[in-house]
Amino acid sequence: MPKKAYVRAHTNIALIKYWGKRDETDFLPMNSSLSMTLDKLYTDTMVVFDEALPKDSFYLNGEKQGEKETQKISNFLDLFREEKNTAMRARVESINHVPTAAGLASSASAFAALAGAANLALGLDLDPQRLSTFARRGSGSATRSIYGGFVEWDMGTCSDDSFAVPVDDAGWDIGIVIVAVNQKAKEVSSRIGMKRTVETSPFYPAWVESAKRDILDIKAAIAAKDFIRLGEITEANGMKMHGTMLGAEPPFSYWEPDSIVAIKTAQALRKQGIACYVTMDAGPNVKVLCRLSQAETIKEALLEHFTEDKLIITKPGKGIRELTA
Ligand code: 2P0
């Protein structure tokens, strides 16, 4: 009998960034990170394990993927096959729900959805915490996408205790305006970029020290529902991460001229009394953390520089869940 499951996982934006691995095989991070799961951006994944299948296959947005992409999925599914002690191959079908033209497809939602679907299909019954350790080995940021709201990925001491912990459901007045700056292929992947930074940037040890402080401070701000403090810590932490890259050899940066335009727009809004704070990941897109009730005002200001299709407002999202096919 084929074993099938269908699961949705949302992507997440790190407010305290994961940047650097201490173990590249097990995806163990150098520092703990903290994110907000996003409602608007998610991946739906169907997995069917079947004795009759000769090999794994992977379809993304309806298109059969090539050997390299399929191999990544196979390696990830091996973790679940090992746990279940089965050799059954699988057919994986994923749809990325990302607003068109945004170029925001994410390995976080992809591996969290696949982890959730493989767990259910094989009847492994992994609890969310343990499941997050499996998701982690697909992509670090996927660790956090198991849960909704604000989520901490505790760096842990080993593979078994480097997992995600829900911090708060973010059910307050919080949103993000995503400024999708461009969709060009990255010159430096996040995986290569973080490795180069760890190995060569003299700023890196300072980043690790400072991230330790930031995670404590942001959790205190969340507990106090102090939006301003949350935003200040988020913006500063993201800037520090990008600073480490300028110190790498050879140096690199994900920023584009339009990234600066978005940042300056947010800073100008702040001068007018609208609390909003920026963060950026391994790409030129800018995410503006704001009060959801002020997101439309912020979008209006950004519309002076960006077209409507490049601006996405989202509220906090939920954790992974099963879908009915
Ligand atoms: C994050 N990023 O915390 C950080 C901030 C980018 C900047 O996680 O190598 O795709 O698969 O573990 O998770 C992007 O890196 O890297 C990332 P791998 P991942 O969201």
mmCIF file of C-alpha atoms and ligand atoms in Angstrom:
data_model
loop_
_atom_site.group_PDB
_atom_site.id
_atom_site.type_symbol
_atom_site.label_atom_id
_atom_site.label_comp_id
_atom_site.label_asym_id
_atom_site.label_seq_id
_atom_site.Cartn_x
_atom_site.Cartn_y
_atom_site.Cartn_z
ATOM 1 C CA MET A 1 0.000 0.000 0.000
ATOM 2 C CA PRO A 2 1.400 3.445 -0.902
ATOM 3 C CA LYS A 3 1.900 5.730 2.098
ATOM 4 C CA LYS A 4 0.913 9.290 1.452
ATOM 5 C CA ALA A 5 0.768 12.668 3.247
ATOM 6 C CA TYR A 6 0.207 16.280 2.277
ATOM 7 C CA VAL A 7 1.613 19.092 4.448
ATOM 8 C CA ARG A 8 1.887 22.901 4.423
ATOM 9 C CA ALA A 9 4.820 24.805 5.936
ATOM 10 C CA HIS A 10 5.362 28.545 5.958
ATOM 11 C CA THR A 11 8.630 30.308 5.436
ATOM 12 C CA ASN A 12 10.179 32.458 8.163
ATOM 13 C CA ILE A 13 12.265 35.594 8.509
ATOM 14 C CA ALA A 14 15.056 35.577 11.054
ATOM 15 C CA LEU A 15 15.071 38.567 13.411
ATOM 16 C CA ILE A 16 18.221 37.201 15.031
ATOM 17 C CA LYS A 17 20.106 35.597 12.184
ATOM 18 C CA TYR A 18 21.620 32.168 11.713
ATOM 19 C CA TRP A 19 24.919 32.869 9.992
ATOM 20 C CA GLY A 20 27.582 30.190 10.169
ATOM 21 C CA LYS A 21 27.815 26.495 10.934
ATOM 22 C CA ARG A 22 30.011 24.763 13.469
ATOM 23 C CA ASP A 23 29.222 21.411 11.818
ATOM 24 C CA GLU A 24 28.429 21.333 8.121
ATOM 25 C CA THR A 25 27.272 17.717 7.966
ATOM 26 C CA ASP A 26 24.704 18.007 10.733
ATOM 27 C CA PHE A 27 23.853 21.669 10.133
ATOM 28 C CA LEU A 28 24.773 22.766 13.638
ATOM 29 C CA PRO A 29 24.831 26.559 13.886
ATOM 30 C CA MET A 30 27.402 28.803 15.535
ATOM 31 C CA ASN A 31 24.667 30.757 17.312
ATOM 32 C CA SER A 32 21.029 30.451 18.287
ATOM 33 C CA SER A 33 18.596 32.357 16.056
ATOM 34 C CA LEU A 34 15.033 33.636 16.340
ATOM 35 C CA SER A 35 12.465 34.105 13.595
ATOM 36 C CA MET A 36 8.919 35.038 12.756
ATOM 37 C CA THR A 37 6.945 32.595 10.627
ATOM 38 C CA LEU A 38 5.164 34.295 7.711
ATOM 39 C CA ASP A 39 1.568 33.759 6.709
ATOM 40 C CA LYS A 40 1.755 34.688 3.012
ATOM 41 C CA LEU A 41 4.675 32.553 1.868
ATOM 42 C CA TYR A 42 4.417 28.791 2.108
ATOM 43 C CA THR A 43 5.060 25.451 0.452
ATOM 44 C CA ASP A 44 2.552 22.613 0.058
ATOM 45 C CA THR A 45 4.165 19.211 -0.336
ATOM 46 C CA MET A 46 2.699 15.815 -1.118
ATOM 47 C CA VAL A 47 4.827 12.735 -0.489
ATOM 48 C CA VAL A 48 3.912 9.232 -1.627
ATOM 49 C CA PHE A 49 6.147 6.353 -0.542
ATOM 50 C CA ASP A 50 5.509 3.278 -2.647
ATOM 51 C CA GLU A 51 7.206 -0.142 -2.858
ATOM 52 C CA ALA A 52 6.512 -0.086 -6.597
ATOM 53 C CA LEU A 53 8.617 3.043 -7.275
ATOM 54 C CA PRO A 54 12.115 2.297 -8.665
ATOM 55 C CA LYS A 55 13.547 5.667 -7.550
ATOM 56 C CA ASP A 56 12.652 8.999 -5.977
ATOM 57 C CA SER A 57 11.164 11.722 -8.148
ATOM 58 C CA PHE A 58 10.581 15.400 -7.381
ATOM 59 C CA TYR A 59 8.145 17.826 -9.016
ATOM 60 C CA LEU A 60 8.276 21.530 -8.162
ATOM 61 C CA ASN A 61 5.376 23.723 -9.253
ATOM 62 C CA GLY A 62 4.340 20.940 -11.655
ATOM 63 C CA GLU A 63 7.753 20.549 -13.297
ATOM 64 C CA LYS A 64 9.859 17.442 -12.969
ATOM 65 C CA GLN A 65 13.196 18.410 -11.424
ATOM 66 C CA GLY A 66 16.623 17.296 -12.612
ATOM 67 C CA GLU A 67 19.111 14.941 -11.039
ATOM 68 C CA LYS A 68 20.828 17.461 -8.764
ATOM 69 C CA GLU A 69 17.631 18.748 -7.157
ATOM 70 C CA THR A 70 16.183 15.239 -6.859
ATOM 71 C CA GLN A 71 19.376 13.971 -5.221
ATOM 72 C CA LYS A 72 19.046 16.631 -2.494
ATOM 73 C CA ILE A 73 15.510 15.431 -1.795
ATOM 74 C CA SER A 74 16.636 11.779 -1.825
ATOM 75 C CA ASN A 75 19.406 12.465 0.676
ATOM 76 C CA PHE A 76 16.922 14.202 2.936
ATOM 77 C CA LEU A 77 14.354 11.392 2.651
ATOM 78 C CA ASP A 78 17.100 8.912 3.555
ATOM 79 C CA LEU A 79 17.036 10.332 7.098
ATOM 80 C CA PHE A 80 13.385 9.324 7.394
ATOM 81 C CA ARG A 81 13.894 5.974 5.643
ATOM 82 C CA GLU A 82 16.681 5.175 8.066
ATOM 83 C CA GLU A 83 14.470 6.061 11.025
ATOM 84 C CA LYS A 84 11.682 3.824 9.677
ATOM 85 C CA ASN A 85 14.061 1.145 8.453
ATOM 86 C CA THR A 86 12.547 1.066 4.980
ATOM 87 C CA ALA A 87 13.955 1.350 1.461
ATOM 88 C CA MET A 88 10.709 2.571 -0.127
ATOM 89 C CA ARG A 89 11.211 5.268 -2.751
ATOM 90 C CA ALA A 90 8.972 8.318 -2.964
ATOM 91 C CA ARG A 91 7.322 10.731 -5.327
ATOM 92 C CA VAL A 92 7.453 14.312 -3.995
ATOM 93 C CA GLU A 93 5.272 17.078 -5.392
ATOM 94 C CA SER A 94 5.745 20.608 -4.051
ATOM 95 C CA ILE A 95 4.030 23.848 -4.864
ATOM 96 C CA ASN A 96 5.641 27.074 -3.675
ATOM 97 C CA HIS A 97 3.016 29.672 -2.865
ATOM 98 C CA VAL A 98 4.962 32.839 -3.328
ATOM 99 C CA PRO A 99 3.443 35.941 -4.882
ATOM 100 C CA THR A 100 4.533 36.147 -8.521
ATOM 101 C CA ALA A 101 7.588 38.270 -9.357
ATOM 102 C CA ALA A 102 8.780 38.195 -5.763
ATOM 103 C CA GLY A 103 11.511 35.582 -6.185
ATOM 104 C CA LEU A 104 11.177 34.572 -2.561
ATOM 105 C CA ALA A 105 11.142 30.792 -2.778
ATOM 106 C CA SER A 106 12.657 29.445 0.374
ATOM 107 C CA SER A 107 14.429 26.322 1.515
ATOM 108 C CA ALA A 108 12.912 26.881 4.984
ATOM 109 C CA SER A 109 9.313 26.160 3.975
ATOM 110 C CA ALA A 110 10.441 23.520 1.455
ATOM 111 C CA PHE A 111 12.312 21.308 3.919
ATOM 112 C CA ALA A 112 9.861 21.892 6.783
ATOM 113 C CA ALA A 113 6.952 20.788 4.565
ATOM 114 C CA LEU A 114 8.863 17.783 3.266
ATOM 115 C CA ALA A 115 9.885 16.789 6.796
ATOM 116 C CA GLY A 116 6.291 17.057 7.996
ATOM 117 C CA ALA A 117 4.960 15.040 5.050
ATOM 118 C CA ALA A 118 7.617 12.293 5.307
ATOM 119 C CA ASN A 119 6.974 11.991 9.055
ATOM 120 C CA LEU A 120 3.236 11.537 8.545
ATOM 121 C CA ALA A 121 3.445 9.325 5.463
ATOM 122 C CA LEU A 122 5.805 6.874 7.148
ATOM 123 C CA GLY A 123 3.882 7.002 10.432
ATOM 124 C CA LEU A 124 7.036 7.955 12.343
ATOM 125 C CA ASP A 125 5.161 10.014 14.894
ATOM 126 C CA LEU A 126 8.095 12.367 15.557
ATOM 127 C CA ASP A 127 7.117 15.174 17.932
ATOM 128 C CA PRO A 128 7.553 18.742 16.587
ATOM 129 C CA GLN A 129 10.818 19.257 18.455
ATOM 130 C CA ARG A 130 12.405 16.126 17.060
ATOM 131 C CA LEU A 131 10.898 16.844 13.650
ATOM 132 C CA SER A 132 12.680 20.204 13.685
ATOM 133 C CA THR A 133 16.021 18.388 14.073
ATOM 134 C CA PHE A 134 15.201 16.463 10.885
ATOM 135 C CA ALA A 135 14.137 19.625 9.015
ATOM 136 C CA ARG A 136 17.418 21.223 10.109
ATOM 137 C CA ARG A 137 19.403 18.688 8.105
ATOM 138 C CA GLY A 138 17.668 19.834 4.914
ATOM 139 C CA SER A 139 18.388 23.492 5.552
ATOM 140 C CA GLY A 140 19.192 25.336 8.757
ATOM 141 C CA SER A 141 16.381 27.865 8.501
ATOM 142 C CA ALA A 142 13.850 25.009 8.017
ATOM 143 C CA THR A 143 14.384 24.104 11.691
ATOM 144 C CA ARG A 144 12.341 27.164 12.675
ATOM 145 C CA SER A 145 9.506 26.703 10.147
ATOM 146 C CA ILE A 146 8.003 23.791 12.098
ATOM 147 C CA TYR A 147 6.333 26.273 14.451
ATOM 148 C CA GLY A 148 4.296 29.440 13.962
ATOM 149 C CA GLY A 149 4.772 32.900 15.485
ATOM 150 C CA PHE A 150 8.141 33.736 17.042
ATOM 151 C CA VAL A 151 10.442 30.713 17.109
ATOM 152 C CA GLU A 152 13.895 30.195 18.561
ATOM 153 C CA TRP A 153 16.343 27.701 17.087
ATOM 154 C CA ASP A 154 18.436 26.729 20.065
ATOM 155 C CA MET A 155 21.969 26.027 18.821
ATOM 156 C CA GLY A 156 22.170 23.099 21.266
ATOM 157 C CA THR A 157 25.206 20.984 21.999
ATOM 158 C CA CYS A 158 24.727 18.195 19.434
ATOM 159 C CA SER A 159 22.408 17.033 16.649
ATOM 160 C CA ASP A 160 19.700 15.830 19.055
ATOM 161 C CA ASP A 161 19.295 19.060 21.012
ATOM 162 C CA SER A 162 19.755 21.643 18.256
ATOM 163 C CA PHE A 163 16.044 22.201 17.702
ATOM 164 C CA ALA A 164 13.294 24.803 17.436
ATOM 165 C CA VAL A 165 11.284 26.076 20.384
ATOM 166 C CA PRO A 166 8.091 28.135 20.076
ATOM 167 C CA VAL A 167 8.526 31.470 21.864
ATOM 168 C CA ASP A 168 5.267 33.416 21.316
ATOM 169 C CA ASP A 169 2.349 33.132 18.882
ATOM 170 C CA ALA A 170 2.997 36.715 17.662
ATOM 171 C CA GLY A 171 -0.720 37.332 17.983
ATOM 172 C CA TRP A 172 -0.164 41.052 18.515
ATOM 173 C CA ASP A 173 -0.088 43.982 16.104
ATOM 174 C CA ILE A 174 2.889 42.835 14.027
ATOM 175 C CA GLY A 175 3.505 42.524 10.314
ATOM 176 C CA ILE A 176 6.181 42.553 7.662
ATOM 177 C CA VAL A 177 6.306 44.452 4.397
ATOM 178 C CA ILE A 178 8.572 42.557 2.018
ATOM 179 C CA VAL A 179 10.314 44.624 -0.636
ATOM 180 C CA ALA A 180 11.230 42.170 -3.391
ATOM 181 C CA VAL A 181 14.185 44.024 -4.865
ATOM 182 C CA ASN A 182 15.174 41.632 -7.632
ATOM 183 C CA GLN A 183 15.216 37.990 -8.654
ATOM 184 C CA LYS A 184 18.695 37.662 -10.095
ATOM 185 C CA ALA A 185 20.500 34.438 -9.195
ATOM 186 C CA LYS A 186 22.759 35.023 -6.199
ATOM 187 C CA GLU A 187 26.465 35.313 -6.903
ATOM 188 C CA VAL A 188 27.273 33.822 -3.509
ATOM 189 C CA SER A 189 24.866 31.220 -2.076
ATOM 190 C CA SER A 190 24.069 31.556 1.608
ATOM 191 C CA ARG A 191 25.799 28.239 2.234
ATOM 192 C CA ILE A 192 29.055 29.386 0.626
ATOM 193 C CA GLY A 193 28.680 32.907 2.032
ATOM 194 C CA MET A 194 28.367 31.794 5.640
ATOM 195 C CA LYS A 195 31.271 29.374 5.274
ATOM 196 C CA ARG A 196 33.527 32.063 3.831
ATOM 197 C CA THR A 197 32.544 34.451 6.597
ATOM 198 C CA VAL A 198 33.249 31.941 9.372
ATOM 199 C CA GLU A 199 36.615 31.056 7.877
ATOM 200 C CA THR A 200 37.951 34.475 6.920
ATOM 201 C CA SER A 201 36.112 37.409 8.487
ATOM 202 C CA PRO A 202 37.897 38.960 11.498
ATOM 203 C CA PHE A 203 34.470 40.346 12.484
ATOM 204 C CA TYR A 204 32.993 36.864 12.831
ATOM 205 C CA PRO A 205 33.902 36.138 16.487
ATOM 206 C CA ALA A 206 32.382 39.501 17.442
ATOM 207 C CA TRP A 207 29.195 38.537 15.579
ATOM 208 C CA VAL A 208 28.853 35.307 17.557
ATOM 209 C CA GLU A 209 29.366 37.106 20.871
ATOM 210 C CA SER A 210 26.932 39.819 19.972
ATOM 211 C CA ALA A 211 24.275 37.401 18.703
ATOM 212 C CA LYS A 212 24.302 35.696 22.124
ATOM 213 C CA ARG A 213 23.362 39.000 23.746
ATOM 214 C CA ASP A 214 20.784 39.823 21.048
ATOM 215 C CA ILE A 215 18.881 36.580 21.491
ATOM 216 C CA LEU A 216 18.456 37.210 25.213
ATOM 217 C CA ASP A 217 17.439 40.814 24.626
ATOM 218 C CA ILE A 218 14.919 40.008 21.904
ATOM 219 C CA LYS A 219 13.271 37.310 24.012
ATOM 220 C CA ALA A 220 12.900 39.874 26.804
ATOM 221 C CA ALA A 221 11.351 42.327 24.311
ATOM 222 C CA ILE A 222 8.923 39.649 23.083
ATOM 223 C CA ALA A 223 7.952 38.714 26.636
ATOM 224 C CA ALA A 224 7.246 42.399 27.340
ATOM 225 C CA LYS A 225 5.465 42.799 23.953
ATOM 226 C CA ASP A 226 7.781 45.772 23.412
ATOM 227 C CA PHE A 227 7.551 46.343 19.660
ATOM 228 C CA ILE A 228 10.064 49.201 19.510
ATOM 229 C CA ARG A 229 12.739 47.222 21.306
ATOM 230 C CA LEU A 230 11.980 44.162 19.152
ATOM 231 C CA GLY A 231 12.494 46.276 16.042
ATOM 232 C CA GLU A 232 15.672 47.942 17.252
ATOM 233 C CA ILE A 233 17.305 44.629 18.118
ATOM 234 C CA THR A 234 16.174 43.087 14.805
ATOM 235 C CA GLU A 235 17.577 45.914 12.684
ATOM 236 C CA ALA A 236 20.886 46.027 14.558
ATOM 237 C CA ASN A 237 21.344 42.256 14.400
ATOM 238 C CA GLY A 238 20.765 42.114 10.638
ATOM 239 C CA MET A 239 23.223 44.959 10.027
ATOM 240 C CA LYS A 240 25.870 43.204 12.112
ATOM 241 C CA MET A 241 25.423 40.012 10.084
ATOM 242 C CA HIS A 242 25.886 41.920 6.823
ATOM 243 C CA GLY A 243 28.922 43.645 8.336
ATOM 244 C CA THR A 244 30.670 40.289 8.791
ATOM 245 C CA MET A 245 30.511 39.726 5.022
ATOM 246 C CA LEU A 246 32.340 42.977 4.263
ATOM 247 C CA GLY A 247 35.171 41.648 6.407
ATOM 248 C CA ALA A 248 35.379 38.309 4.560
ATOM 249 C CA GLU A 249 38.096 37.452 2.040
ATOM 250 C CA PRO A 250 37.143 38.011 -0.682
ATOM 251 C CA PRO A 251 34.518 40.434 0.646
ATOM 252 C CA PHE A 252 30.952 40.240 -0.626
ATOM 253 C CA SER A 253 27.582 41.856 -0.109
ATOM 254 C CA TYR A 254 24.005 40.973 -1.032
ATOM 255 C CA TRP A 255 22.915 44.606 -1.142
ATOM 256 C CA GLU A 256 21.688 46.250 -4.352
ATOM 257 C CA PRO A 257 21.069 49.975 -4.882
ATOM 258 C CA ASP A 258 17.327 49.360 -4.424
ATOM 259 C CA SER A 259 17.995 47.703 -1.053
ATOM 260 C CA ILE A 260 19.348 51.058 0.158
ATOM 261 C CA VAL A 261 16.327 52.862 -1.301
ATOM 262 C CA ALA A 262 14.037 50.611 0.758
ATOM 263 C CA ILE A 263 16.134 51.049 3.909
ATOM 264 C CA LYS A 264 16.192 54.847 3.560
ATOM 265 C CA THR A 265 12.429 54.899 3.014
ATOM 266 C CA ALA A 266 11.888 52.967 6.242
ATOM 267 C CA GLN A 267 14.273 55.262 8.123
ATOM 268 C CA ALA A 268 12.424 58.336 6.824
ATOM 269 C CA LEU A 269 9.112 56.858 7.976
ATOM 270 C CA ARG A 270 10.597 56.311 11.392
ATOM 271 C CA LYS A 271 11.506 59.994 11.609
ATOM 272 C CA GLN A 272 7.830 60.706 10.979
ATOM 273 C CA GLY A 273 6.897 58.573 13.966
ATOM 274 C CA ILE A 274 6.031 55.300 12.223
ATOM 275 C CA ALA A 275 7.825 52.491 14.024
ATOM 276 C CA CYS A 276 9.376 50.266 11.351
ATOM 277 C CA TYR A 277 12.670 48.409 11.190
ATOM 278 C CA VAL A 278 14.526 46.656 8.395
ATOM 279 C CA THR A 279 16.196 43.312 8.088
ATOM 280 C CA MET A 280 17.832 41.546 5.133
ATOM 281 C CA ASP A 281 18.916 37.987 4.507
ATOM 282 C CA ALA A 282 21.252 36.378 1.984
ATOM 283 C CA GLY A 283 19.832 38.442 -0.862
ATOM 284 C CA PRO A 284 18.903 42.004 -1.807
ATOM 285 C CA ASN A 285 15.276 41.899 -0.581
ATOM 286 C CA VAL A 286 14.390 44.113 2.357
ATOM 287 C CA LYS A 287 11.884 43.083 5.005
ATOM 288 C CA VAL A 288 10.291 45.902 6.971
ATOM 289 C CA LEU A 289 9.104 44.832 10.404
ATOM 290 C CA CYS A 290 6.169 46.976 11.475
ATOM 291 C CA ARG A 291 2.863 47.110 13.244
ATOM 292 C CA LEU A 292 0.387 45.310 10.981
ATOM 293 C CA SER A 293 -2.017 48.219 11.433
ATOM 294 C CA GLN A 294 0.599 50.523 9.822
ATOM 295 C CA ALA A 295 1.685 48.179 7.028
ATOM 296 C CA GLU A 296 -0.515 49.867 4.403
ATOM 297 C CA THR A 297 0.952 53.285 5.239
ATOM 298 C CA ILE A 298 4.451 51.875 4.867
ATOM 299 C CA LYS A 299 3.497 50.244 1.576
ATOM 300 C CA GLU A 300 2.174 53.604 0.319
ATOM 301 C CA ALA A 301 5.544 55.214 1.003
ATOM 302 C CA LEU A 302 7.411 52.368 -0.704
ATOM 303 C CA LEU A 303 5.141 52.680 -3.755
ATOM 304 C CA GLU A 304 6.993 55.922 -4.542
ATOM 305 C CA HIS A 305 9.985 53.761 -5.482
ATOM 306 C CA PHE A 306 8.707 50.232 -6.125
ATOM 307 C CA THR A 307 5.880 48.745 -8.152
ATOM 308 C CA GLU A 308 2.909 47.139 -6.448
ATOM 309 C CA ASP A 309 3.959 43.574 -7.374
ATOM 310 C CA LYS A 310 7.245 44.008 -5.482
ATOM 311 C CA LEU A 311 5.559 44.814 -2.172
ATOM 312 C CA ILE A 312 4.024 42.085 -0.056
ATOM 313 C CA ILE A 313 2.357 42.604 3.291
ATOM 314 C CA THR A 314 2.201 39.604 5.563
ATOM 315 C CA LYS A 315 1.172 38.853 9.107
ATOM 316 C CA PRO A 316 2.753 36.159 11.313
ATOM 317 C CA GLY A 317 2.026 32.621 10.125
ATOM 318 C CA LYS A 318 1.255 29.264 11.710
ATOM 319 C CA GLY A 319 3.353 26.139 12.086
ATOM 320 C CA ILE A 320 3.235 23.126 9.772
ATOM 321 C CA ARG A 321 -0.050 21.333 9.305
ATOM 322 C CA GLU A 322 -1.590 18.490 7.368
ATOM 323 C CA LEU A 323 -3.723 19.310 4.349
ATOM 324 C CA THR A 324 -6.448 17.233 2.820
ATOM 325 C CA ALA A 325 -5.603 16.373 -0.771
HETATM 326 C C1 2P0 B 1 18.471 32.928 8.584
HETATM 327 N N1 2P0 B 1 19.789 32.770 6.471
HETATM 328 O O1 2P0 B 1 18.594 32.845 9.817
HETATM 329 C C2 2P0 B 1 19.729 33.253 7.812
HETATM 330 C C3 2P0 B 1 19.955 34.724 7.704
HETATM 331 C C4 2P0 B 1 20.261 33.772 5.559
HETATM 332 C C5 2P0 B 1 20.609 34.934 6.374
HETATM 333 O O2 2P0 B 1 19.199 30.702 7.004
HETATM 334 O O3 2P0 B 1 23.077 26.097 4.462
HETATM 335 O O4 2P0 B 1 19.291 28.279 3.431
HETATM 336 O O5 2P0 B 1 20.692 25.430 4.064
HETATM 337 O O6 2P0 B 1 21.532 25.809 6.390
HETATM 338 O O7 2P0 B 1 19.103 28.082 5.952
HETATM 339 C C6 2P0 B 1 19.823 31.008 4.792
HETATM 340 O O8 2P0 B 1 20.538 29.873 4.876
HETATM 341 O O9 2P0 B 1 21.304 27.709 4.823
HETATM 342 C C7 2P0 B 1 19.589 31.484 6.168
HETATM 343 P P1 2P0 B 1 21.673 26.176 4.948
HETATM 344 P P2 2P0 B 1 19.914 28.417 4.778
HETATM 345 O O10 2P0 B 1 17.346 32.820 8.012
#
